[in-house]
mmCIF file of C-alpha atoms in Angstrom:
data_model
loop_
_atom_site.group_PDB
_atom_site.id
_atom_site.type_symbol
_atom_site.label_atom_id
_atom_site.label_comp_id
_atom_site.label_asym_id
_atom_site.label_seq_id
_atom_site.Cartn_x
_atom_site.Cartn_y
_atom_site.Cartn_z
ATOM 1 C CA MET Q 132 67.931 9.079 30.784
ATOM 2 C CA SER Q 133 67.663 13.073 30.401
ATOM 3 C CA TRP Q 134 69.140 11.468 26.056
ATOM 4 C CA LYS Q 135 66.460 9.016 26.487
ATOM 5 C CA ARG Q 136 63.641 10.995 27.061
ATOM 6 C CA ALA Q 137 64.667 13.277 24.611
ATOM 7 C CA GLY Q 138 64.753 11.481 22.104
ATOM 8 C CA GLY Q 139 61.242 10.143 22.571
ATOM 9 C CA GLY Q 140 60.160 13.609 22.969
ATOM 10 C CA ALA Q 141 61.397 13.992 19.231
ATOM 11 C CA ASP Q 142 59.821 10.968 18.118
ATOM 12 C CA ALA Q 143 56.719 11.487 19.404
ATOM 13 C CA GLY Q 144 56.727 15.238 17.813
ATOM 14 C CA VAL Q 145 57.585 13.590 14.229
ATOM 15 C CA ALA Q 146 54.195 10.935 14.993
ATOM 16 C CA ARG Q 147 51.611 13.296 15.501
ATOM 17 C CA ARG Q 148 53.372 15.695 12.719
ATOM 18 C CA TRP Q 149 53.081 12.507 10.476
ATOM 19 C CA VAL Q 150 49.370 11.372 12.266
ATOM 20 C CA LEU Q 151 47.983 14.989 11.839
ATOM 21 C CA LEU Q 152 49.371 14.717 8.025
ATOM 22 C CA LEU Q 153 47.436 11.306 7.211
ATOM 23 C CA CYS Q 154 44.267 13.410 9.117
ATOM 24 C CA VAL Q 155 44.715 16.563 6.850
ATOM 25 C CA GLY Q 156 45.541 13.460 3.528
ATOM 26 C CA SER Q 157 42.409 11.794 4.537
ATOM 27 C CA PHE Q 158 39.999 14.644 5.071
ATOM 28 C CA CYS Q 159 40.815 16.343 1.757
ATOM 29 C CA LEU Q 160 40.398 12.731 0.127
ATOM 30 C CA GLY Q 161 37.309 12.275 1.563
ATOM 31 C CA LEU Q 162 36.451 15.480 0.279
ATOM 32 C CA LEU Q 163 37.598 14.817 -3.073
ATOM 33 C CA PHE Q 164 35.815 11.482 -3.642
ATOM 34 C CA THR Q 165 32.196 12.483 -1.763
ATOM 35 C CA GLY Q 166 32.547 15.726 -3.588
ATOM 36 C CA ARG Q 167 33.174 13.294 -6.862
ATOM 37 C CA THR Q 168 29.925 11.650 -5.871
ATOM 38 C CA LEU Q 169 27.558 14.115 -4.015
ATOM 39 C CA ASP Q 170 28.612 15.397 -8.094
ATOM 40 C CA LYS Q 171 27.134 12.603 -9.460
ATOM 41 C CA THR Q 172 24.268 12.393 -7.843
ATOM 42 C CA ILE Q 173 23.375 15.601 -8.643
ATOM 43 C CA ALA Q 174 24.078 15.166 -12.351
ATOM 44 C CA ASN Q 175 21.691 12.438 -11.910
ATOM 45 C CA LEU Q 176 18.850 13.740 -11.039
ATOM 46 C CA GLU Q 177 18.772 16.874 -13.320
ATOM 47 C CA THR Q 178 18.733 14.198 -15.896
ATOM 48 C CA GLU Q 179 15.822 12.442 -14.554
ATOM 49 C CA LEU Q 180 14.482 15.974 -13.685
ATOM 50 C CA SER Q 181 15.506 16.925 -17.104
ATOM 51 C CA ALA Q 182 13.527 14.314 -18.856
ATOM 52 C CA ALA Q 183 10.918 14.402 -16.547
ATOM 53 C CA ARG Q 184 9.952 18.343 -17.662
ATOM 54 C CA THR Q 185 10.881 17.124 -21.565
ATOM 55 C CA LEU Q 186 7.634 14.393 -21.425
ATOM 56 C CA GLN Q 187 5.506 16.623 -19.445
ATOM 57 C CA GLU Q 188 6.190 19.967 -22.156
ATOM 58 C CA SER Q 189 5.513 16.626 -24.324
ATOM 59 C CA PHE Q 190 2.144 16.135 -22.786
ATOM 60 C CA LEU Q 191 1.181 20.329 -22.656
ATOM 61 C CA ASN Q 192 2.139 21.155 -25.794
ATOM 62 C CA GLY Q 193 0.942 17.993 -28.255
ATOM 63 C CA SER Q 194 5.193 17.432 -29.489
ATOM 64 C CA PRO Q 195 4.939 13.959 -30.177
ATOM 65 C CA VAL Q 196 7.081 11.650 -27.295
ATOM 66 C CA SER Q 197 9.945 9.876 -28.088
ATOM 67 C CA GLU Q 198 10.002 6.496 -29.129
ATOM 68 C CA GLU Q 199 11.524 4.748 -25.961
ATOM 69 C CA TYR Q 200 8.753 5.954 -23.264
ATOM 70 C CA LYS Q 201 6.217 5.439 -26.233
ATOM 71 C CA SER Q 202 7.594 1.871 -26.148
ATOM 72 C CA SER Q 203 7.576 1.222 -22.979
ATOM 73 C CA GLU Q 204 4.664 2.559 -21.745
ATOM 74 C CA SER Q 205 2.445 2.589 -24.518
ATOM 75 C CA SER Q 206 3.237 -0.769 -26.063
ATOM 76 C CA GLY Q 207 0.365 -3.407 -26.952
ATOM 77 C CA ARG Q 208 -2.038 0.078 -26.071
ATOM 78 C CA ARG Q 209 -5.121 0.239 -28.569
ATOM 79 C CA LYS Q 210 -6.491 4.304 -28.711
ATOM 80 C CA TYR Q 211 -10.004 4.717 -27.659
ATOM 81 C CA LEU Q 212 -12.079 7.448 -28.470
ATOM 82 C CA MET Q 213 -13.256 7.840 -24.765
ATOM 83 C CA VAL Q 214 -13.065 6.715 -20.884
ATOM 84 C CA ILE Q 215 -16.388 7.410 -19.283
ATOM 85 C CA GLY Q 216 -16.060 7.191 -15.342
ATOM 86 C CA ILE Q 217 -19.772 7.401 -13.456
ATOM 87 C CA ASN Q 218 -18.774 8.973 -9.908
ATOM 88 C CA THR Q 219 -19.848 6.474 -7.286
ATOM 89 C CA ALA Q 220 -19.858 5.099 -3.481
ATOM 90 C CA PHE Q 221 -20.936 2.524 -1.528
ATOM 91 C CA SER Q 222 -24.808 3.315 -1.246
ATOM 92 C CA SER Q 223 -25.225 3.352 -4.022
ATOM 93 C CA ARG Q 224 -26.037 0.026 -5.895
ATOM 94 C CA LYS Q 225 -29.366 0.697 -6.848
ATOM 95 C CA ARG Q 226 -28.400 3.825 -8.244
ATOM 96 C CA ARG Q 227 -25.868 2.478 -11.052
ATOM 97 C CA ASP Q 228 -28.436 -0.129 -11.508
ATOM 98 C CA SER Q 229 -30.830 1.970 -12.310
ATOM 99 C CA ILE Q 230 -27.672 3.467 -14.967
ATOM 100 C CA ARG Q 231 -27.061 -0.868 -16.013
ATOM 101 C CA ASN Q 232 -30.872 -0.860 -17.045
ATOM 102 C CA THR Q 233 -31.067 2.568 -19.389
ATOM 103 C CA TRP Q 234 -28.330 3.900 -20.305
ATOM 104 C CA MET Q 235 -25.204 1.672 -19.565
ATOM 105 C CA PRO Q 236 -24.331 -1.127 -21.871
ATOM 106 C CA LYS Q 237 -24.087 -4.125 -19.498
ATOM 107 C CA GLY Q 238 -22.280 -7.829 -20.086
ATOM 108 C CA GLU Q 239 -21.839 -8.529 -23.832
ATOM 109 C CA LYS Q 240 -23.654 -5.206 -25.183
ATOM 110 C CA ARG Q 241 -20.785 -3.142 -22.707
ATOM 111 C CA ARG Q 242 -17.656 -5.377 -24.367
ATOM 112 C CA LYS Q 243 -18.740 -4.551 -27.573
ATOM 113 C CA VAL Q 244 -19.139 -0.880 -27.770
ATOM 114 C CA GLU Q 245 -15.470 -0.888 -26.700
ATOM 115 C CA GLU Q 246 -13.631 -3.058 -28.751
ATOM 116 C CA GLU Q 247 -15.323 -1.679 -31.752
ATOM 117 C CA LYS Q 248 -16.842 2.144 -30.832
ATOM 118 C CA GLY Q 249 -13.293 2.741 -28.578
ATOM 119 C CA ILE Q 250 -15.325 3.526 -25.917
ATOM 120 C CA ILE Q 251 -14.994 2.869 -21.728
ATOM 121 C CA ILE Q 252 -17.216 2.285 -19.362
ATOM 122 C CA ARG Q 253 -17.023 1.503 -15.421
ATOM 123 C CA PHE Q 254 -17.972 3.162 -11.752
ATOM 124 C CA VAL Q 255 -15.282 4.452 -10.391
ATOM 125 C CA ILE Q 256 -14.585 3.661 -6.749
ATOM 126 C CA GLY Q 257 -12.037 3.691 -3.991
ATOM 127 C CA HIS Q 258 -11.918 1.627 -0.789
ATOM 128 C CA SER Q 259 -13.917 1.999 2.555
ATOM 129 C CA ALA Q 260 -11.308 3.441 5.442
ATOM 130 C CA ILE Q 261 -11.013 0.154 6.512
ATOM 131 C CA SER Q 262 -9.782 -1.591 3.953
ATOM 132 C CA GLY Q 263 -11.402 -5.200 3.139
ATOM 133 C CA GLY Q 264 -14.799 -5.131 5.123
ATOM 134 C CA ILE Q 265 -18.069 -5.140 4.255
ATOM 135 C CA VAL Q 266 -18.868 -2.618 1.640
ATOM 136 C CA ASP Q 267 -15.156 -2.786 0.106
ATOM 137 C CA ARG Q 268 -16.685 -6.688 -0.258
ATOM 138 C CA ALA Q 269 -19.247 -6.164 -1.057
ATOM 139 C CA ILE Q 270 -17.920 -4.115 -4.304
ATOM 140 C CA GLU Q 271 -16.167 -6.456 -5.348
ATOM 141 C CA ALA Q 272 -18.861 -9.217 -5.644
ATOM 142 C CA GLU Q 273 -21.531 -6.677 -7.249
ATOM 143 C CA ASP Q 274 -18.037 -6.422 -9.592
ATOM 144 C CA LYS Q 275 -17.196 -10.063 -10.290
ATOM 145 C CA LYS Q 276 -20.874 -10.000 -11.645
ATOM 146 C CA HIS Q 277 -20.918 -6.834 -13.508
ATOM 147 C CA GLY Q 278 -16.755 -6.551 -14.464
ATOM 148 C CA ASP Q 279 -17.831 -2.506 -14.370
ATOM 149 C CA PHE Q 280 -15.688 -1.249 -11.563
ATOM 150 C CA MET Q 281 -12.056 1.169 -11.687
ATOM 151 C CA ARG Q 282 -11.281 0.553 -8.277
ATOM 152 C CA LEU Q 283 -9.126 3.736 -7.362
ATOM 153 C CA ASP Q 284 -6.244 3.584 -4.254
ATOM 154 C CA HIS Q 285 -8.630 6.465 -3.129
ATOM 155 C CA VAL Q 286 -10.230 6.571 0.613
ATOM 156 C CA GLU Q 287 -14.127 6.943 -0.513
ATOM 157 C CA GLY Q 288 -16.095 9.880 1.383
ATOM 158 C CA TYR Q 289 -17.634 13.260 0.843
ATOM 159 C CA LEU Q 290 -15.454 15.506 1.165
ATOM 160 C CA GLU Q 291 -12.417 14.092 -0.021
ATOM 161 C CA LEU Q 292 -14.513 14.320 -4.112
ATOM 162 C CA SER Q 293 -11.637 16.165 -5.367
ATOM 163 C CA GLY Q 294 -8.955 13.934 -4.535
ATOM 164 C CA LYS Q 295 -11.251 11.392 -6.136
ATOM 165 C CA THR Q 296 -11.022 13.049 -8.807
ATOM 166 C CA LYS Q 297 -7.509 14.112 -9.062
ATOM 167 C CA THR Q 298 -6.881 10.209 -8.211
ATOM 168 C CA TYR Q 299 -9.535 8.646 -11.490
ATOM 169 C CA PHE Q 300 -7.599 10.754 -14.187
ATOM 170 C CA ALA Q 301 -4.388 9.601 -12.818
ATOM 171 C CA THR Q 302 -5.476 5.819 -13.060
ATOM 172 C CA ALA Q 303 -7.495 6.158 -16.363
ATOM 173 C CA VAL Q 304 -4.274 7.396 -18.071
ATOM 174 C CA ALA Q 305 -2.834 4.628 -17.242
ATOM 175 C CA LEU Q 306 -4.891 2.223 -17.949
ATOM 176 C CA TRP Q 307 -6.301 3.310 -21.750
ATOM 177 C CA ASP Q 308 -4.879 5.250 -24.472
ATOM 178 C CA ALA Q 309 -7.614 7.086 -24.669
ATOM 179 C CA ASN Q 310 -8.701 10.714 -26.268
ATOM 180 C CA PHE Q 311 -11.290 11.625 -23.867
ATOM 181 C CA TYR Q 312 -11.702 10.811 -20.138
ATOM 182 C CA VAL Q 313 -15.366 11.974 -19.034
ATOM 183 C CA LYS Q 314 -16.419 12.243 -15.429
ATOM 184 C CA VAL Q 315 -19.869 11.925 -14.700
ATOM 185 C CA ASP Q 316 -22.349 11.329 -12.049
ATOM 186 C CA ASP Q 317 -23.953 7.993 -10.570
ATOM 187 C CA ASP Q 318 -27.202 10.518 -11.231
ATOM 188 C CA VAL Q 319 -27.036 11.733 -15.055
ATOM 189 C CA HIS Q 320 -28.629 10.465 -17.668
ATOM 190 C CA VAL Q 321 -25.994 9.980 -20.462
ATOM 191 C CA ASN Q 322 -26.416 9.407 -24.744
ATOM 192 C CA ILE Q 323 -23.208 7.615 -25.594
ATOM 193 C CA ALA Q 324 -23.870 8.509 -28.750
ATOM 194 C CA THR Q 325 -24.242 12.037 -28.720
ATOM 195 C CA LEU Q 326 -22.142 12.487 -26.441
ATOM 196 C CA GLY Q 327 -19.300 11.279 -28.473
ATOM 197 C CA ASN Q 328 -19.971 12.225 -31.602
ATOM 198 C CA ILE Q 329 -19.992 16.441 -29.024
ATOM 199 C CA LEU Q 330 -16.066 15.676 -27.949
ATOM 200 C CA SER Q 331 -14.930 13.075 -31.589
ATOM 201 C CA LYS Q 332 -15.082 16.810 -33.386
ATOM 202 C CA HIS Q 333 -12.472 18.322 -31.121
ATOM 203 C CA ILE Q 334 -9.780 15.442 -31.237
ATOM 204 C CA LEU Q 335 -7.658 17.180 -33.326
ATOM 205 C CA LYS Q 336 -6.677 19.405 -30.491
ATOM 206 C CA PRO Q 337 -4.661 19.249 -27.899
ATOM 207 C CA ARG Q 338 -5.765 20.625 -24.668
ATOM 208 C CA VAL Q 339 -9.322 20.831 -24.323
ATOM 209 C CA TYR Q 340 -11.897 21.190 -21.690
ATOM 210 C CA ILE Q 341 -15.459 21.011 -22.322
ATOM 211 C CA GLY Q 342 -18.760 21.200 -20.238
ATOM 212 C CA CYS Q 343 -21.491 23.401 -18.787
ATOM 213 C CA MET Q 344 -19.665 26.379 -18.370
ATOM 214 C CA LYS Q 345 -20.255 28.142 -15.208
ATOM 215 C CA SER Q 346 -19.183 31.173 -12.207
ATOM 216 C CA GLY Q 347 -20.689 30.630 -8.967
ATOM 217 C CA PRO Q 348 -20.566 32.546 -6.075
ATOM 218 C CA VAL Q 349 -18.384 31.865 -3.469
ATOM 219 C CA LEU Q 350 -20.194 30.700 -0.848
ATOM 220 C CA SER Q 351 -18.487 31.636 3.000
ATOM 221 C CA ASP Q 352 -21.563 30.407 5.744
ATOM 222 C CA LYS Q 353 -20.590 27.578 7.015
ATOM 223 C CA ASP Q 354 -24.491 26.801 6.877
ATOM 224 C CA VAL Q 355 -24.400 26.970 3.447
ATOM 225 C CA ARG Q 356 -24.358 23.911 0.987
ATOM 226 C CA TYR Q 357 -21.269 24.430 -1.366
ATOM 227 C CA TYR Q 358 -19.504 26.165 1.841
ATOM 228 C CA GLU Q 359 -16.158 27.553 0.745
ATOM 229 C CA PRO Q 360 -13.561 27.078 3.562
ATOM 230 C CA GLU Q 361 -11.112 28.360 1.353
ATOM 231 C CA HIS Q 362 -13.275 31.936 -0.061
ATOM 232 C CA TRP Q 363 -10.746 34.453 1.227
ATOM 233 C CA LYS Q 364 -8.290 33.355 -1.326
ATOM 234 C CA PHE Q 365 -11.321 34.373 -4.400
ATOM 235 C CA GLY Q 366 -11.260 37.907 -2.768
ATOM 236 C CA ASP Q 367 -13.303 39.890 -1.064
ATOM 237 C CA ALA Q 368 -17.350 38.338 -0.095
ATOM 238 C CA GLY Q 369 -19.492 38.446 -2.147
ATOM 239 C CA ASN Q 370 -16.559 37.488 -5.375
ATOM 240 C CA LYS Q 371 -17.133 34.127 -8.125
ATOM 241 C CA TYR Q 372 -15.074 31.912 -9.293
ATOM 242 C CA PHE Q 373 -13.621 31.623 -12.247
ATOM 243 C CA ARG Q 374 -15.555 29.611 -15.757
ATOM 244 C CA HIS Q 375 -15.170 26.217 -15.128
ATOM 245 C CA ALA Q 376 -17.582 22.902 -16.277
ATOM 246 C CA THR Q 377 -20.217 22.415 -13.619
ATOM 247 C CA GLY Q 378 -19.789 18.653 -11.695
ATOM 248 C CA GLN Q 379 -22.300 17.066 -13.257
ATOM 249 C CA LEU Q 380 -20.397 15.662 -16.196
ATOM 250 C CA TYR Q 381 -16.905 17.073 -17.740
ATOM 251 C CA ALA Q 382 -14.526 15.976 -20.014
ATOM 252 C CA ILE Q 383 -10.678 16.568 -20.310
ATOM 253 C CA SER Q 384 -8.242 15.734 -23.786
ATOM 254 C CA LYS Q 385 -5.327 13.353 -23.055
ATOM 255 C CA ASP Q 386 -3.127 15.295 -22.620
ATOM 256 C CA LEU Q 387 -4.941 17.438 -19.853
ATOM 257 C CA ALA Q 388 -5.467 13.533 -17.747
ATOM 258 C CA SER Q 389 -1.317 13.008 -18.560
ATOM 259 C CA TYR Q 390 -0.246 16.417 -16.763
ATOM 260 C CA ILE Q 391 -2.772 15.578 -13.431
ATOM 261 C CA SER Q 392 -1.374 12.097 -13.275
ATOM 262 C CA ILE Q 393 1.992 13.751 -13.720
ATOM 263 C CA ASN Q 394 1.589 16.819 -11.501
ATOM 264 C CA LYS Q 395 -0.718 14.910 -8.551
ATOM 265 C CA HIS Q 396 1.268 15.095 -6.312
ATOM 266 C CA VAL Q 397 0.811 19.346 -5.876
ATOM 267 C CA LEU Q 398 -2.422 20.297 -7.534
ATOM 268 C CA HIS Q 399 -4.787 22.019 -4.596
ATOM 269 C CA LYS Q 400 -8.029 20.114 -3.615
ATOM 270 C CA TYR Q 401 -10.694 23.043 -3.431
ATOM 271 C CA ILE Q 402 -13.388 21.035 -1.080
ATOM 272 C CA ASN Q 403 -15.740 21.246 -4.283
ATOM 273 C CA GLU Q 404 -14.308 18.720 -6.740
ATOM 274 C CA ASP Q 405 -14.997 20.572 -9.968
ATOM 275 C CA VAL Q 406 -13.511 23.910 -8.585
ATOM 276 C CA SER Q 407 -10.949 21.847 -8.108
ATOM 277 C CA LEU Q 408 -10.282 21.039 -11.554
ATOM 278 C CA GLY Q 409 -11.053 24.235 -12.617
ATOM 279 C CA ALA Q 410 -8.058 26.059 -10.616
ATOM 280 C CA TRP Q 411 -5.549 22.403 -11.856
ATOM 281 C CA LEU Q 412 -6.265 24.232 -15.295
ATOM 282 C CA ILE Q 413 -6.687 27.778 -15.032
ATOM 283 C CA GLY Q 414 -3.463 28.293 -15.639
ATOM 284 C CA LEU Q 415 -2.774 26.443 -18.401
ATOM 285 C CA ASP Q 416 -3.494 26.840 -21.894
ATOM 286 C CA VAL Q 417 -5.670 25.341 -22.346
ATOM 287 C CA GLU Q 418 -8.866 25.759 -24.683
ATOM 288 C CA HIS Q 419 -12.477 25.799 -22.270
ATOM 289 C CA ILE Q 420 -15.933 25.037 -24.173
ATOM 290 C CA ASP Q 421 -18.631 25.440 -23.236
ATOM 291 C CA ASP Q 422 -21.377 22.967 -24.466
ATOM 292 C CA ARG Q 423 -24.963 22.751 -22.889
ATOM 293 C CA ARG Q 424 -26.048 20.005 -24.328
ATOM 294 C CA LEU Q 425 -23.159 18.484 -21.648
ATOM 295 C CA CYS Q 426 -26.509 20.093 -18.531
ATOM 296 C CA CYS Q 427 -29.990 19.772 -19.983
ATOM 297 C CA GLY Q 428 -33.040 19.624 -17.908
ATOM 298 C CA THR Q 429 -34.717 16.503 -17.524
ATOM 299 C CA PRO Q 430 -38.200 16.240 -19.256
ATOM 300 C CA PRO Q 431 -39.887 18.453 -20.951
ATOM 301 C CA ASP Q 432 -36.627 20.149 -21.466
ATOM 302 C CA CYS Q 433 -35.178 17.309 -23.338
ATOM 303 C CA GLU Q 434 -37.943 15.344 -23.983
ATOM 304 C CA TRP Q 435 -38.480 19.054 -26.366
ATOM 305 C CA LYS Q 436 -34.627 19.696 -27.764
ATOM 306 C CA ALA Q 437 -34.990 15.524 -29.109
ATOM 307 C CA GLN Q 438 -37.549 15.968 -30.854
ATOM 308 C CA ALA Q 439 -36.319 19.109 -32.610
ATOM 309 C CA GLY Q 440 -33.637 17.306 -33.923
ATOM 310 C CA ASN Q 441 -31.358 18.520 -31.192
ATOM 311 C CA THR Q 442 -30.233 15.431 -28.802
ATOM 312 C CA CYS Q 443 -28.926 16.409 -25.694
ATOM 313 C CA ALA Q 444 -26.143 14.262 -24.017
ATOM 314 C CA ALA Q 445 -26.985 14.253 -20.686
ATOM 315 C CA SER Q 446 -29.857 15.918 -18.334
ATOM 316 C CA PHE Q 447 -30.343 15.896 -14.515
ATOM 317 C CA ASP Q 448 -32.036 18.275 -12.388
ATOM 318 C CA TRP Q 449 -30.579 21.681 -11.345
ATOM 319 C CA LYS Q 450 -32.009 22.480 -8.114
ATOM 320 C CA CYS Q 451 -31.202 18.763 -6.921
ATOM 321 C CA SER Q 452 -27.493 18.805 -8.446
ATOM 322 C CA GLY Q 453 -28.662 15.255 -11.167
ATOM 323 C CA ILE Q 454 -31.908 13.695 -11.848
ATOM 324 C CA CYS Q 455 -33.850 14.399 -8.321
ATOM 325 C CA ASN Q 456 -34.569 10.773 -6.914
ATOM 326 C CA SER Q 457 -33.474 8.918 -9.319
ATOM 327 C CA VAL Q 458 -33.273 5.476 -9.529
ATOM 328 C CA GLN Q 459 -37.080 5.757 -10.096
ATOM 329 C CA ASN Q 460 -36.912 9.177 -12.571
ATOM 330 C CA ILE Q 461 -34.111 7.859 -14.745
ATOM 331 C CA TRP Q 462 -36.610 5.753 -16.360
ATOM 332 C CA GLY Q 463 -39.067 8.709 -17.131
ATOM 333 C CA VAL Q 464 -35.883 10.116 -18.531
ATOM 334 C CA HIS Q 465 -34.719 7.872 -20.457
ATOM 335 C CA ASN Q 466 -38.144 6.681 -22.156
ATOM 336 C CA LYS Q 467 -38.667 10.455 -23.240
ATOM 337 C CA CYS Q 468 -35.148 11.605 -24.242
ATOM 338 C CA SER Q 469 -32.874 8.456 -25.023
ATOM 339 C CA GLU Q 470 -31.357 9.070 -27.997
ATOM 340 C CA GLY Q 471 -32.151 4.814 -29.043
ATOM 341 C CA GLU Q 472 -30.000 1.688 -28.322
ATOM 342 C CA LYS Q 473 -29.227 2.050 -32.703
ATOM 343 C CA ALA Q 474 -27.400 5.130 -32.093
ATOM 344 C CA LEU Q 475 -24.351 4.042 -30.623
ATOM 345 C CA LEU Q 476 -24.731 1.071 -32.774
ATOM 346 C CA THR Q 477 -24.296 2.715 -35.622
ATOM 347 C CA ALA Q 478 -22.492 5.463 -34.489
ATOM 348 C CA SER Q 479 -19.260 6.489 -36.414
ATOM 349 C CA PHE Q 480 -16.960 8.563 -34.821
#
C-alpha cells in the first residue's frame, strides 16, 4: 500500500511538471503568435495612415496624386470651374423661387451652363430632425420639379450652420471635381459670369480663400446677435476675430475643400460658420484674397459700379446680412445691377 502511494505520488509530480511545462509553452507560443498578429495589424494601420497622410499632403501642396488614386477616385469625372452652393432652409421656398426667377438659370439653361461653362449651381439643404417628415417631403417634391438641390446628411438648424458648411464642402468635393467651391446665402444677388471671371484669375493657385475679408468684434454678451459662446478663446474682452471672409459669399479652392473633407471629424465648429471656416484655414499655408466685388451694397451702390464698368459679383445689404426683404427686393437689385443674361452665355473662363 505504501509503495503504491509512493509511486502514485511520483507519477502525480511528473504529471504536474508536464502540465506546468505545457502551460508555459502554450503561453509563450500565444505571445509569439499574438505578437506577430499585433505587429501585422499595427504595420497595416501605419501603412494606411501613411497613405492617408501622403494623399492629404498631395492635396495641400498641389502635387499630383498617384495614378492609382486618380483611376479609383476620378475616373470618368469631368473638371468644372466652380460649384455654387446656395445655403437655404425649409422655410425659404419663396426665396428660392425669387432666385430662380432672377440670377439662377433654370431647367435646360442651367444644364447648358453646367455642360458648356462648367458651373454647377445647387440649393443646399439637409434633413429635418425627423427624417422623412412633411418638410422633407416638401423639399423632395420641389426637387422633383426643379432638380436643383444638393441634399446633405445633416440635420437642419440655425445653430448648426458650421456643421452644415463642413458637410457641404465634403459632399460637393465628392460629387464634382471643380477648381472652386462657393457658398452663398439665399438672400444675396449673384452675377455668375462676373464671379467666374474673378475666380478664374486665381485658378493656378493651389490654396486660395476668396471673399470680403473682415475682422469683427468677438461678442461675449449672450443677449446680442452673433454671440460667441467661446469668446474666452479669443483673448480679453473687446478683442476681434482673425481675418475671415464674410459669410454671405465666399469661395475656396479644391485643395482646401479636400482638406476640410479629410479632416471634417476633427475640425472645431464655432457658433458662427464664417468664423469656423476662417479658423479651419488660419493655420494653413493659404492665400487670403480680399475682393470687394463679392460684397457690394444694393442700389445705388451696385448700380453705380455697373454703370462704371465695374460689375459686382454679389450684392446685399450689410444691415440685414443679406438683401433686406429679399423676396420682394431682389427683383430691383437684379434689374439695376445684373450683368445681363448674355454675359454668362458668352463668357469664357
